[in-house]
Amino acid sequence: TIDIEEDTSGIPHENIKLLANEKGAITRISALTLFEKNKSRLKPESFKILNKLITSAKKFKSDIEIIGYTDSTPMDGIDISSNRQLSSMQALSVMKYFAYRGKIPISRMTAYGYGAHRFAYNNDTSESRKLNRRIEIVFVHGKAPDKPDQGFTYKDFFFKVIE
């Protein structure tokens, strides 16, 4: 099991959900728990929960998918041009944290963003739109497709990491 319930420093339980489907175990986290609104830099208070997920990732050794989502509200007055781009950048920020802080091999992870596609909740109210802004971290059951070493996949493109 993934243990993130205890000691999450006052994060409301509705902002973190544990789910499962045929693909794997999913941790769904409100984007506002991890990021400022319409930003892709992790908030320092998000590190505690991400560290718990890193502990689980090291224990289970499964491949990890990090998926970003937004609502359908257009973003005005910011330098990110689309919801899909924002969701992708947020997913990449989580992946980068897992790789650098958690020492999780990049070859085990995939990050991508769906933007305003694939809502988890209806998108009719401000409260449901807030719930649609989320990051899902999927611990994949079974073996994921082979990926080359020292790289990561983003929107079906493989990127090689050069140090």
mmCIF file of N, CA, C and O in Angstrom, residues 64-163:
data_model
loop_
_atom_site.group_PDB
_atom_site.id
_atom_site.type_symbol
_atom_site.label_atom_id
_atom_site.label_comp_id
_atom_site.label_asym_id
_atom_site.label_seq_id
_atom_site.Cartn_x
_atom_site.Cartn_y
_atom_site.Cartn_z
ATOM 1 N N ILE A 64 6.409 4.487 -13.157
ATOM 2 C CA ILE A 64 5.581 5.568 -12.639
ATOM 3 C C ILE A 64 5.162 6.473 -13.789
ATOM 4 O O ILE A 64 5.995 6.893 -14.582
ATOM 5 N N GLU A 65 3.873 6.768 -13.853
ATOM 6 C CA GLU A 65 3.364 7.770 -14.776
ATOM 7 C C GLU A 65 2.917 8.965 -13.954
ATOM 8 O O GLU A 65 2.205 8.810 -12.961
ATOM 9 N N ILE A 66 3.316 10.148 -14.371
ATOM 10 C CA ILE A 66 2.927 11.388 -13.696
ATOM 11 C C ILE A 66 2.141 12.194 -14.719
ATOM 12 O O ILE A 66 2.674 12.569 -15.763
ATOM 13 N N ILE A 67 0.866 12.422 -14.407
ATOM 14 C CA ILE A 67 -0.046 13.010 -15.388
ATOM 15 C C ILE A 67 -0.649 14.288 -14.815
ATOM 16 O O ILE A 67 -1.169 14.288 -13.705
ATOM 17 N N GLY A 68 -0.563 15.364 -15.573
ATOM 18 C CA GLY A 68 -1.151 16.633 -15.161
ATOM 19 C C GLY A 68 -2.460 16.895 -15.881
ATOM 20 O O GLY A 68 -2.640 16.504 -17.034
ATOM 21 N N TYR A 69 -3.375 17.562 -15.174
ATOM 22 C CA TYR A 69 -4.683 17.936 -15.715
ATOM 23 C C TYR A 69 -5.011 19.351 -15.263
ATOM 24 O O TYR A 69 -4.576 19.779 -14.197
ATOM 25 N N THR A 70 -5.810 20.054 -16.052
ATOM 26 C CA THR A 70 -6.329 21.365 -15.657
ATOM 27 C C THR A 70 -7.844 21.349 -15.848
ATOM 28 O O THR A 70 -8.414 20.341 -16.264
ATOM 29 N N ASP A 71 -8.475 22.485 -15.603
ATOM 30 C CA ASP A 71 -9.881 22.629 -15.957
ATOM 31 C C ASP A 71 -9.945 23.295 -17.327
ATOM 32 O O ASP A 71 -8.921 23.440 -17.999
ATOM 33 N N SER A 72 -11.124 23.700 -17.740
ATOM 34 C CA SER A 72 -11.266 24.292 -19.083
ATOM 35 C C SER A 72 -11.242 25.814 -19.079
ATOM 36 O O SER A 72 -11.470 26.435 -20.109
ATOM 37 N N THR A 73 -10.945 26.424 -17.941
ATOM 38 C CA THR A 73 -10.902 27.883 -17.859
ATOM 39 C C THR A 73 -9.658 28.401 -18.582
ATOM 40 O O THR A 73 -8.549 27.970 -18.281
ATOM 41 N N PRO A 74 -9.831 29.339 -19.520
ATOM 42 C CA PRO A 74 -8.649 29.904 -20.195
ATOM 43 C C PRO A 74 -7.761 30.630 -19.180
ATOM 44 O O PRO A 74 -8.244 31.209 -18.209
ATOM 45 N N MET A 75 -6.481 30.587 -19.405
ATOM 46 C CA MET A 75 -5.530 31.227 -18.500
ATOM 47 C C MET A 75 -5.142 32.577 -19.080
ATOM 48 O O MET A 75 -4.554 32.654 -20.153
ATOM 49 N N ASP A 76 -5.482 33.631 -18.367
ATOM 50 C CA ASP A 76 -5.168 34.991 -18.819
ATOM 51 C C ASP A 76 -4.037 35.577 -17.988
ATOM 52 O O ASP A 76 -3.918 35.296 -16.805
ATOM 53 N N GLY A 77 -3.235 36.385 -18.620
ATOM 54 C CA GLY A 77 -2.236 37.152 -17.903
ATOM 55 C C GLY A 77 -1.043 36.356 -17.397
ATOM 56 O O GLY A 77 -0.362 36.787 -16.486
ATOM 57 N N ILE A 78 -0.810 35.189 -17.957
ATOM 58 C CA ILE A 78 0.370 34.423 -17.565
ATOM 59 C C ILE A 78 1.139 34.034 -18.810
ATOM 60 O O ILE A 78 0.626 34.102 -19.917
ATOM 61 N N ASP A 79 2.374 33.594 -18.614
ATOM 62 C CA ASP A 79 3.228 33.307 -19.761
ATOM 63 C C ASP A 79 3.067 31.889 -20.309
ATOM 64 O O ASP A 79 3.697 31.541 -21.287
ATOM 65 N N ILE A 80 2.225 31.093 -19.710
ATOM 66 C CA ILE A 80 1.998 29.745 -20.234
ATOM 67 C C ILE A 80 0.795 29.821 -21.160
ATOM 68 O O ILE A 80 -0.282 30.261 -20.766
ATOM 69 N N SER A 81 0.972 29.378 -22.401
ATOM 70 C CA SER A 81 -0.026 29.656 -23.427
ATOM 71 C C SER A 81 -1.220 28.709 -23.435
ATOM 72 O O SER A 81 -2.205 28.997 -24.078
ATOM 73 N N SER A 82 -1.152 27.601 -22.765
ATOM 74 C CA SER A 82 -2.287 26.689 -22.833
ATOM 75 C C SER A 82 -2.389 25.842 -21.578
ATOM 76 O O SER A 82 -1.414 25.633 -20.869
ATOM 77 N N ASN A 83 -3.589 25.350 -21.328
ATOM 78 C CA ASN A 83 -3.805 24.440 -20.213
ATOM 79 C C ASN A 83 -2.984 23.160 -20.379
ATOM 80 O O ASN A 83 -2.448 22.629 -19.411
ATOM 81 N N ARG A 84 -2.880 22.685 -21.599
ATOM 82 C CA ARG A 84 -2.108 21.456 -21.823
ATOM 83 C C ARG A 84 -0.636 21.685 -21.496
ATOM 84 O O ARG A 84 0.018 20.856 -20.884
ATOM 85 N N GLN A 85 -0.117 22.828 -21.889
ATOM 86 C CA GLN A 85 1.273 23.134 -21.587
ATOM 87 C C GLN A 85 1.485 23.242 -20.076
ATOM 88 O O GLN A 85 2.455 22.724 -19.540
ATOM 89 N N LEU A 86 0.562 23.912 -19.371
ATOM 90 C CA LEU A 86 0.664 24.030 -17.920
ATOM 91 C C LEU A 86 0.642 22.648 -17.267
ATOM 92 O O LEU A 86 1.481 22.343 -16.419
ATOM 93 N N SER A 87 -0.299 21.802 -17.679
ATOM 94 C CA SER A 87 -0.394 20.472 -17.068
ATOM 95 C C SER A 87 0.858 19.644 -17.351
ATOM 96 O O SER A 87 1.325 18.901 -16.484
ATOM 97 N N SER A 88 1.430 19.793 -18.520
ATOM 98 C CA SER A 88 2.668 19.083 -18.860
ATOM 99 C C SER A 88 3.836 19.583 -18.019
ATOM 100 O O SER A 88 4.634 18.794 -17.508
ATOM 101 N N MET A 89 3.922 20.893 -17.855
ATOM 102 C CA MET A 89 5.014 21.466 -17.063
ATOM 103 C C MET A 89 4.890 21.076 -15.590
ATOM 104 O O MET A 89 5.898 20.809 -14.924
ATOM 105 N N GLN A 90 3.666 21.005 -15.081
ATOM 106 C CA GLN A 90 3.476 20.563 -13.699
ATOM 107 C C GLN A 90 3.888 19.101 -13.534
ATOM 108 O O GLN A 90 4.579 18.754 -12.572
ATOM 109 N N ALA A 91 3.500 18.252 -14.474
ATOM 110 C CA ALA A 91 3.888 16.834 -14.405
ATOM 111 C C ALA A 91 5.410 16.699 -14.481
ATOM 112 O O ALA A 91 6.011 15.902 -13.742
ATOM 113 N N LEU A 92 6.043 17.480 -15.342
ATOM 114 C CA LEU A 92 7.499 17.437 -15.446
ATOM 115 C C LEU A 92 8.176 17.924 -14.164
ATOM 116 O O LEU A 92 9.224 17.404 -13.773
ATOM 117 N N SER A 93 7.584 18.898 -13.484
ATOM 118 C CA SER A 93 8.143 19.365 -12.209
ATOM 119 C C SER A 93 8.135 18.267 -11.161
ATOM 120 O O SER A 93 9.103 18.095 -10.416
ATOM 121 N N VAL A 94 7.039 17.508 -11.103
ATOM 122 C CA VAL A 94 6.964 16.392 -10.156
ATOM 123 C C VAL A 94 7.982 15.325 -10.540
ATOM 124 O O VAL A 94 8.701 14.797 -9.688
ATOM 125 N N MET A 95 8.087 15.029 -11.832
ATOM 126 C CA MET A 95 9.052 14.030 -12.292
ATOM 127 C C MET A 95 10.480 14.461 -11.942
ATOM 128 O O MET A 95 11.288 13.657 -11.464
ATOM 129 N N LYS A 96 10.778 15.715 -12.158
ATOM 130 C CA LYS A 96 12.110 16.242 -11.844
ATOM 131 C C LYS A 96 12.389 16.113 -10.343
ATOM 132 O O LYS A 96 13.485 15.718 -9.945
ATOM 133 N N TYR A 97 11.405 16.396 -9.518
ATOM 134 C CA TYR A 97 11.580 16.256 -8.069
ATOM 135 C C TYR A 97 11.855 14.797 -7.710
ATOM 136 O O TYR A 97 12.751 14.498 -6.933
ATOM 137 N N PHE A 98 11.092 13.882 -8.291
ATOM 138 C CA PHE A 98 11.311 12.451 -8.038
ATOM 139 C C PHE A 98 12.719 12.030 -8.468
ATOM 140 O O PHE A 98 13.372 11.251 -7.787
ATOM 141 N N ALA A 99 13.180 12.551 -9.601
ATOM 142 C CA ALA A 99 14.491 12.155 -10.127
ATOM 143 C C ALA A 99 15.631 12.739 -9.297
ATOM 144 O O ALA A 99 16.574 12.021 -8.938
ATOM 145 N N TYR A 100 15.572 14.023 -9.012
ATOM 146 C CA TYR A 100 16.698 14.678 -8.353
ATOM 147 C C TYR A 100 16.675 14.540 -6.845
ATOM 148 O O TYR A 100 17.692 14.263 -6.233
ATOM 149 N N ARG A 101 15.534 14.734 -6.226
ATOM 150 C CA ARG A 101 15.449 14.620 -4.766
ATOM 151 C C ARG A 101 15.316 13.166 -4.321
ATOM 152 O O ARG A 101 15.855 12.783 -3.302
ATOM 153 N N GLY A 102 14.561 12.390 -5.091
ATOM 154 C CA GLY A 102 14.293 11.010 -4.697
ATOM 155 C C GLY A 102 15.218 9.985 -5.308
ATOM 156 O O GLY A 102 15.162 8.814 -4.960
ATOM 157 N N LYS A 103 16.031 10.420 -6.267
ATOM 158 C CA LYS A 103 16.948 9.512 -6.958
ATOM 159 C C LYS A 103 16.204 8.351 -7.631
ATOM 160 O O LYS A 103 16.717 7.241 -7.744
ATOM 161 N N ILE A 104 14.975 8.614 -8.095
ATOM 162 C CA ILE A 104 14.219 7.625 -8.859
ATOM 163 C C ILE A 104 14.741 7.690 -10.293
ATOM 164 O O ILE A 104 14.787 8.770 -10.886
ATOM 165 N N PRO A 105 15.165 6.573 -10.859
ATOM 166 C CA PRO A 105 15.699 6.610 -12.228
ATOM 167 C C PRO A 105 14.665 7.146 -13.228
ATOM 168 O O PRO A 105 13.504 6.732 -13.220
ATOM 169 N N ILE A 106 15.101 8.050 -14.058
ATOM 170 C CA ILE A 106 14.220 8.627 -15.074
ATOM 171 C C ILE A 106 13.681 7.548 -16.004
ATOM 172 O O ILE A 106 12.565 7.653 -16.495
ATOM 173 N N SER A 107 14.417 6.484 -16.195
ATOM 174 C CA SER A 107 13.957 5.411 -17.073
ATOM 175 C C SER A 107 12.702 4.732 -16.541
ATOM 176 O O SER A 107 12.003 4.057 -17.296
ATOM 177 N N ARG A 108 12.379 4.921 -15.266
ATOM 178 C CA ARG A 108 11.161 4.339 -14.678
ATOM 179 C C ARG A 108 9.954 5.260 -14.799
ATOM 180 O O ARG A 108 8.843 4.872 -14.440
ATOM 181 N N MET A 109 10.160 6.495 -15.260
ATOM 182 C CA MET A 109 9.076 7.481 -15.210
ATOM 183 C C MET A 109 8.696 8.009 -16.592
ATOM 184 O O MET A 109 9.523 8.107 -17.482
ATOM 185 N N THR A 110 7.420 8.365 -16.695
ATOM 186 C CA THR A 110 6.874 9.056 -17.854
ATOM 187 C C THR A 110 6.027 10.196 -17.329
ATOM 188 O O THR A 110 5.277 10.013 -16.371
ATOM 189 N N ALA A 111 6.145 11.381 -17.931
ATOM 190 C CA ALA A 111 5.347 12.535 -17.512
ATOM 191 C C ALA A 111 4.662 13.131 -18.728
ATOM 192 O O ALA A 111 5.260 13.243 -19.792
ATOM 193 N N TYR A 112 3.393 13.475 -18.571
ATOM 194 C CA TYR A 112 2.671 14.138 -19.641
ATOM 195 C C TYR A 112 1.475 14.881 -19.074
ATOM 196 O O TYR A 112 1.093 14.679 -17.920
ATOM 197 N N GLY A 113 0.901 15.750 -19.879
ATOM 198 C CA GLY A 113 -0.245 16.532 -19.445
ATOM 199 C C GLY A 113 -1.390 16.419 -20.423
ATOM 200 O O GLY A 113 -1.185 16.454 -21.629
ATOM 201 N N TYR A 114 -2.594 16.300 -19.879
ATOM 202 C CA TYR A 114 -3.796 16.274 -20.698
ATOM 203 C C TYR A 114 -4.494 17.625 -20.748
ATOM 204 O O TYR A 114 -5.453 17.803 -21.480
ATOM 205 N N GLY A 115 -4.040 18.572 -19.948
ATOM 206 C CA GLY A 115 -4.689 19.875 -19.944
ATOM 207 C C GLY A 115 -6.134 19.757 -19.531
ATOM 208 O O GLY A 115 -6.467 19.127 -18.532
ATOM 209 N N ALA A 116 -7.013 20.356 -20.334
ATOM 210 C CA ALA A 116 -8.439 20.395 -20.018
ATOM 211 C C ALA A 116 -9.194 19.185 -20.571
ATOM 212 O O ALA A 116 -10.410 19.201 -20.652
ATOM 213 N N HIS A 117 -8.504 18.145 -20.942
ATOM 214 C CA HIS A 117 -9.150 16.928 -21.438
ATOM 215 C C HIS A 117 -9.196 15.908 -20.303
ATOM 216 O O HIS A 117 -8.404 15.954 -19.369
ATOM 217 N N ARG A 118 -10.130 15.007 -20.372
ATOM 218 C CA ARG A 118 -10.279 13.924 -19.392
ATOM 219 C C ARG A 118 -10.597 14.445 -17.991
ATOM 220 O O ARG A 118 -9.852 14.226 -17.038
ATOM 221 N N PHE A 119 -11.715 15.117 -17.875
ATOM 222 C CA PHE A 119 -12.150 15.607 -16.569
ATOM 223 C C PHE A 119 -12.450 14.444 -15.640
ATOM 224 O O PHE A 119 -12.976 13.418 -16.054
ATOM 225 N N ALA A 120 -12.155 14.618 -14.361
ATOM 226 C CA ALA A 120 -12.533 13.637 -13.344
ATOM 227 C C ALA A 120 -13.912 13.981 -12.782
ATOM 228 O O ALA A 120 -14.608 13.117 -12.274
ATOM 229 N N TYR A 121 -14.282 15.261 -12.868
ATOM 230 C CA TYR A 121 -15.547 15.756 -12.330
ATOM 231 C C TYR A 121 -16.185 16.644 -13.382
ATOM 232 O O TYR A 121 -15.495 17.121 -14.291
ATOM 233 N N ASN A 122 -17.502 16.894 -13.269
ATOM 234 C CA ASN A 122 -18.099 17.811 -14.246
ATOM 235 C C ASN A 122 -17.382 19.147 -14.119
ATOM 236 O O ASN A 122 -16.767 19.444 -13.104
ATOM 237 N N ASN A 123 -17.451 19.944 -15.132
ATOM 238 C CA ASN A 123 -16.669 21.183 -15.171
ATOM 239 C C ASN A 123 -17.574 22.409 -15.100
ATOM 240 O O ASN A 123 -17.240 23.465 -15.589
ATOM 241 N N ASP A 124 -18.746 22.247 -14.435
ATOM 242 C CA ASP A 124 -19.766 23.291 -14.449
ATOM 243 C C ASP A 124 -19.657 24.310 -13.330
ATOM 244 O O ASP A 124 -20.180 25.408 -13.444
ATOM 245 N N THR A 125 -18.998 23.955 -12.231
ATOM 246 C CA THR A 125 -18.925 24.876 -11.092
ATOM 247 C C THR A 125 -17.466 25.179 -10.774
ATOM 248 O O THR A 125 -16.554 24.437 -11.167
ATOM 249 N N SER A 126 -17.247 26.251 -10.032
ATOM 250 C CA SER A 126 -15.867 26.592 -9.663
ATOM 251 C C SER A 126 -15.263 25.494 -8.780
ATOM 252 O O SER A 126 -14.070 25.206 -8.880
ATOM 253 N N GLU A 127 -16.080 24.877 -7.933
ATOM 254 C CA GLU A 127 -15.578 23.803 -7.067
ATOM 255 C C GLU A 127 -15.168 22.573 -7.889
ATOM 256 O O GLU A 127 -14.105 21.989 -7.657
ATOM 257 N N SER A 128 -15.972 22.181 -8.870
ATOM 258 C CA SER A 128 -15.607 21.013 -9.686
ATOM 259 C C SER A 128 -14.421 21.331 -10.589
ATOM 260 O O SER A 128 -13.581 20.467 -10.833
ATOM 261 N N ARG A 129 -14.315 22.561 -11.065
ATOM 262 C CA ARG A 129 -13.147 22.941 -11.865
ATOM 263 C C ARG A 129 -11.879 22.860 -11.018
ATOM 264 O O ARG A 129 -10.837 22.406 -11.480
ATOM 265 N N LYS A 130 -11.974 23.272 -9.761
ATOM 266 C CA LYS A 130 -10.821 23.178 -8.858
ATOM 267 C C LYS A 130 -10.396 21.718 -8.681
ATOM 268 O O LYS A 130 -9.208 21.413 -8.647
ATOM 269 N N LEU A 131 -11.360 20.806 -8.603
ATOM 270 C CA LEU A 131 -11.045 19.376 -8.460
ATOM 271 C C LEU A 131 -10.405 18.803 -9.729
ATOM 272 O O LEU A 131 -9.621 17.858 -9.661
ATOM 273 N N ASN A 132 -10.741 19.364 -10.881
ATOM 274 C CA ASN A 132 -10.151 18.883 -12.138
ATOM 275 C C ASN A 132 -8.699 19.294 -12.304
ATOM 276 O O ASN A 132 -7.961 18.665 -13.064
ATOM 277 N N ARG A 133 -8.261 20.326 -11.602
ATOM 278 C CA ARG A 133 -6.846 20.729 -11.632
ATOM 279 C C ARG A 133 -6.104 19.791 -10.680
ATOM 280 O O ARG A 133 -6.178 19.943 -9.453
ATOM 281 N N ARG A 134 -5.392 18.824 -11.249
ATOM 282 C CA ARG A 134 -4.811 17.773 -10.412
ATOM 283 C C ARG A 134 -3.588 17.160 -11.073
ATOM 284 O O ARG A 134 -3.355 17.329 -12.263
ATOM 285 N N ILE A 135 -2.835 16.445 -10.248
ATOM 286 C CA ILE A 135 -1.728 15.608 -10.701
ATOM 287 C C ILE A 135 -2.071 14.187 -10.273
ATOM 288 O O ILE A 135 -2.488 13.956 -9.132
ATOM 289 N N GLU A 136 -1.919 13.243 -11.174
ATOM 290 C CA GLU A 136 -2.093 11.832 -10.831
ATOM 291 C C GLU A 136 -0.755 11.130 -10.986
ATOM 292 O O GLU A 136 -0.100 11.253 -12.028
ATOM 293 N N ILE A 137 -0.378 10.432 -9.935
ATOM 294 C CA ILE A 137 0.858 9.657 -9.943
ATOM 295 C C ILE A 137 0.442 8.202 -9.932
ATOM 296 O O ILE A 137 -0.193 7.737 -8.977
ATOM 297 N N VAL A 138 0.758 7.497 -11.018
ATOM 298 C CA VAL A 138 0.316 6.124 -11.203
ATOM 299 C C VAL A 138 1.507 5.188 -11.022
ATOM 300 O O VAL A 138 2.509 5.312 -11.737
ATOM 301 N N PHE A 139 1.391 4.284 -10.058
ATOM 302 C CA PHE A 139 2.367 3.206 -9.895
ATOM 303 C C PHE A 139 1.847 2.055 -10.743
ATOM 304 O O PHE A 139 0.877 1.401 -10.392
ATOM 305 N N VAL A 140 2.476 1.836 -11.884
ATOM 306 C CA VAL A 140 1.969 0.941 -12.924
ATOM 307 C C VAL A 140 2.128 -0.515 -12.506
ATOM 308 O O VAL A 140 3.211 -0.930 -12.083
ATOM 309 N N HIS A 141 1.024 -1.290 -12.643
ATOM 310 C CA HIS A 141 1.084 -2.737 -12.418
ATOM 311 C C HIS A 141 1.767 -3.382 -13.629
ATOM 312 O O HIS A 141 1.559 -2.971 -14.762
ATOM 313 N N GLY A 142 2.534 -4.391 -13.385
ATOM 314 C CA GLY A 142 3.154 -5.115 -14.489
ATOM 315 C C GLY A 142 4.263 -4.323 -15.140
ATOM 316 O O GLY A 142 4.711 -3.294 -14.658
ATOM 317 N N LYS A 143 4.679 -4.796 -16.274
ATOM 318 C CA LYS A 143 5.808 -4.191 -16.975
ATOM 319 C C LYS A 143 5.311 -3.196 -17.997
ATOM 320 O O LYS A 143 4.475 -3.500 -18.818
ATOM 321 N N ALA A 144 5.840 -2.007 -17.944
ATOM 322 C CA ALA A 144 5.553 -0.976 -18.942
ATOM 323 C C ALA A 144 6.431 -1.236 -20.168
ATOM 324 O O ALA A 144 7.401 -1.997 -20.096
ATOM 325 N N PRO A 145 6.109 -0.617 -21.301
ATOM 326 C CA PRO A 145 6.950 -0.794 -22.493
ATOM 327 C C PRO A 145 8.399 -0.397 -22.210
ATOM 328 O O PRO A 145 8.659 0.489 -21.404
ATOM 329 N N ASP A 146 9.334 -1.090 -22.879
ATOM 330 C CA ASP A 146 10.746 -0.785 -22.690
ATOM 331 C C ASP A 146 11.062 0.636 -23.131
ATOM 332 O O ASP A 146 10.555 1.121 -24.139
ATOM 333 N N LYS A 147 11.906 1.289 -22.356
ATOM 334 C CA LYS A 147 12.381 2.636 -22.686
ATOM 335 C C LYS A 147 13.905 2.604 -22.681
ATOM 336 O O LYS A 147 14.502 1.909 -21.867
ATOM 337 N N PRO A 148 14.535 3.360 -23.551
ATOM 338 C CA PRO A 148 15.994 3.428 -23.520
ATOM 339 C C PRO A 148 16.485 4.021 -22.202
ATOM 340 O O PRO A 148 15.758 4.765 -21.539
ATOM 341 N N ASP A 149 17.703 3.707 -21.812
ATOM 342 C CA ASP A 149 18.288 4.265 -20.600
ATOM 343 C C ASP A 149 18.547 5.761 -20.767
ATOM 344 O O ASP A 149 18.697 6.269 -21.880
ATOM 345 N N GLN A 150 18.621 6.449 -19.627
ATOM 346 C CA GLN A 150 19.004 7.862 -19.554
ATOM 347 C C GLN A 150 18.102 8.786 -20.366
ATOM 348 O O GLN A 150 18.566 9.657 -21.081
ATOM 349 N N GLY A 151 16.795 8.601 -20.249
ATOM 350 C CA GLY A 151 15.890 9.496 -20.940
ATOM 351 C C GLY A 151 14.509 9.428 -20.356
ATOM 352 O O GLY A 151 14.270 8.723 -19.383
ATOM 353 N N PHE A 152 13.588 10.194 -20.931
ATOM 354 C CA PHE A 152 12.205 10.163 -20.488
ATOM 355 C C PHE A 152 11.302 10.403 -21.687
ATOM 356 O O PHE A 152 11.730 10.908 -22.719
ATOM 357 N N THR A 153 10.057 9.996 -21.545
ATOM 358 C CA THR A 153 9.079 10.150 -22.607
ATOM 359 C C THR A 153 8.155 11.308 -22.262
ATOM 360 O O THR A 153 7.710 11.433 -21.127
ATOM 361 N N TYR A 154 7.890 12.149 -23.241
ATOM 362 C CA TYR A 154 6.987 13.275 -23.064
ATOM 363 C C TYR A 154 6.151 13.394 -24.324
ATOM 364 O O TYR A 154 6.701 13.555 -25.417
ATOM 365 N N LYS A 155 4.826 13.272 -24.190
ATOM 366 C CA LYS A 155 3.910 13.340 -25.328
ATOM 367 C C LYS A 155 4.363 12.421 -26.463
ATOM 368 O O LYS A 155 4.465 12.820 -27.614
ATOM 369 N N ASP A 156 4.650 11.186 -26.135
ATOM 370 C CA ASP A 156 5.064 10.161 -27.095
ATOM 371 C C ASP A 156 6.403 10.435 -27.781
ATOM 372 O O ASP A 156 6.738 9.796 -28.766
ATOM 373 N N PHE A 157 7.175 11.391 -27.270
ATOM 374 C CA PHE A 157 8.519 11.627 -27.776
ATOM 375 C C PHE A 157 9.511 11.214 -26.700
ATOM 376 O O PHE A 157 9.303 11.482 -25.528
ATOM 377 N N PHE A 158 10.598 10.600 -27.107
ATOM 378 C CA PHE A 158 11.627 10.211 -26.145
ATOM 379 C C PHE A 158 12.699 11.283 -26.112
ATOM 380 O O PHE A 158 13.171 11.740 -27.158
ATOM 381 N N PHE A 159 13.066 11.711 -24.890
ATOM 382 C CA PHE A 159 14.113 12.704 -24.699
ATOM 383 C C PHE A 159 15.270 12.046 -23.993
ATOM 384 O O PHE A 159 15.080 11.366 -22.984
ATOM 385 N N LYS A 160 16.476 12.236 -24.487
ATOM 386 C CA LYS A 160 17.671 11.713 -23.864
ATOM 387 C C LYS A 160 18.210 12.745 -22.889
ATOM 388 O O LYS A 160 18.260 13.924 -23.199
ATOM 389 N N VAL A 161 18.579 12.279 -21.710
ATOM 390 C CA VAL A 161 19.126 13.162 -20.689
ATOM 391 C C VAL A 161 20.639 13.194 -20.846
ATOM 392 O O VAL A 161 21.282 12.154 -20.834
ATOM 393 N N ILE A 162 21.184 14.385 -21.011
ATOM 394 C CA ILE A 162 22.632 14.545 -21.185
ATOM 395 C C ILE A 162 23.126 15.316 -19.988
ATOM 396 O O ILE A 162 22.639 16.389 -19.664
ATOM 397 N N GLU A 163 24.104 14.750 -19.299
ATOM 398 C CA GLU A 163 24.642 15.418 -18.116
ATOM 399 C C GLU A 163 25.992 16.018 -18.414
ATOM 400 O O GLU A 163 26.679 15.686 -19.274
#
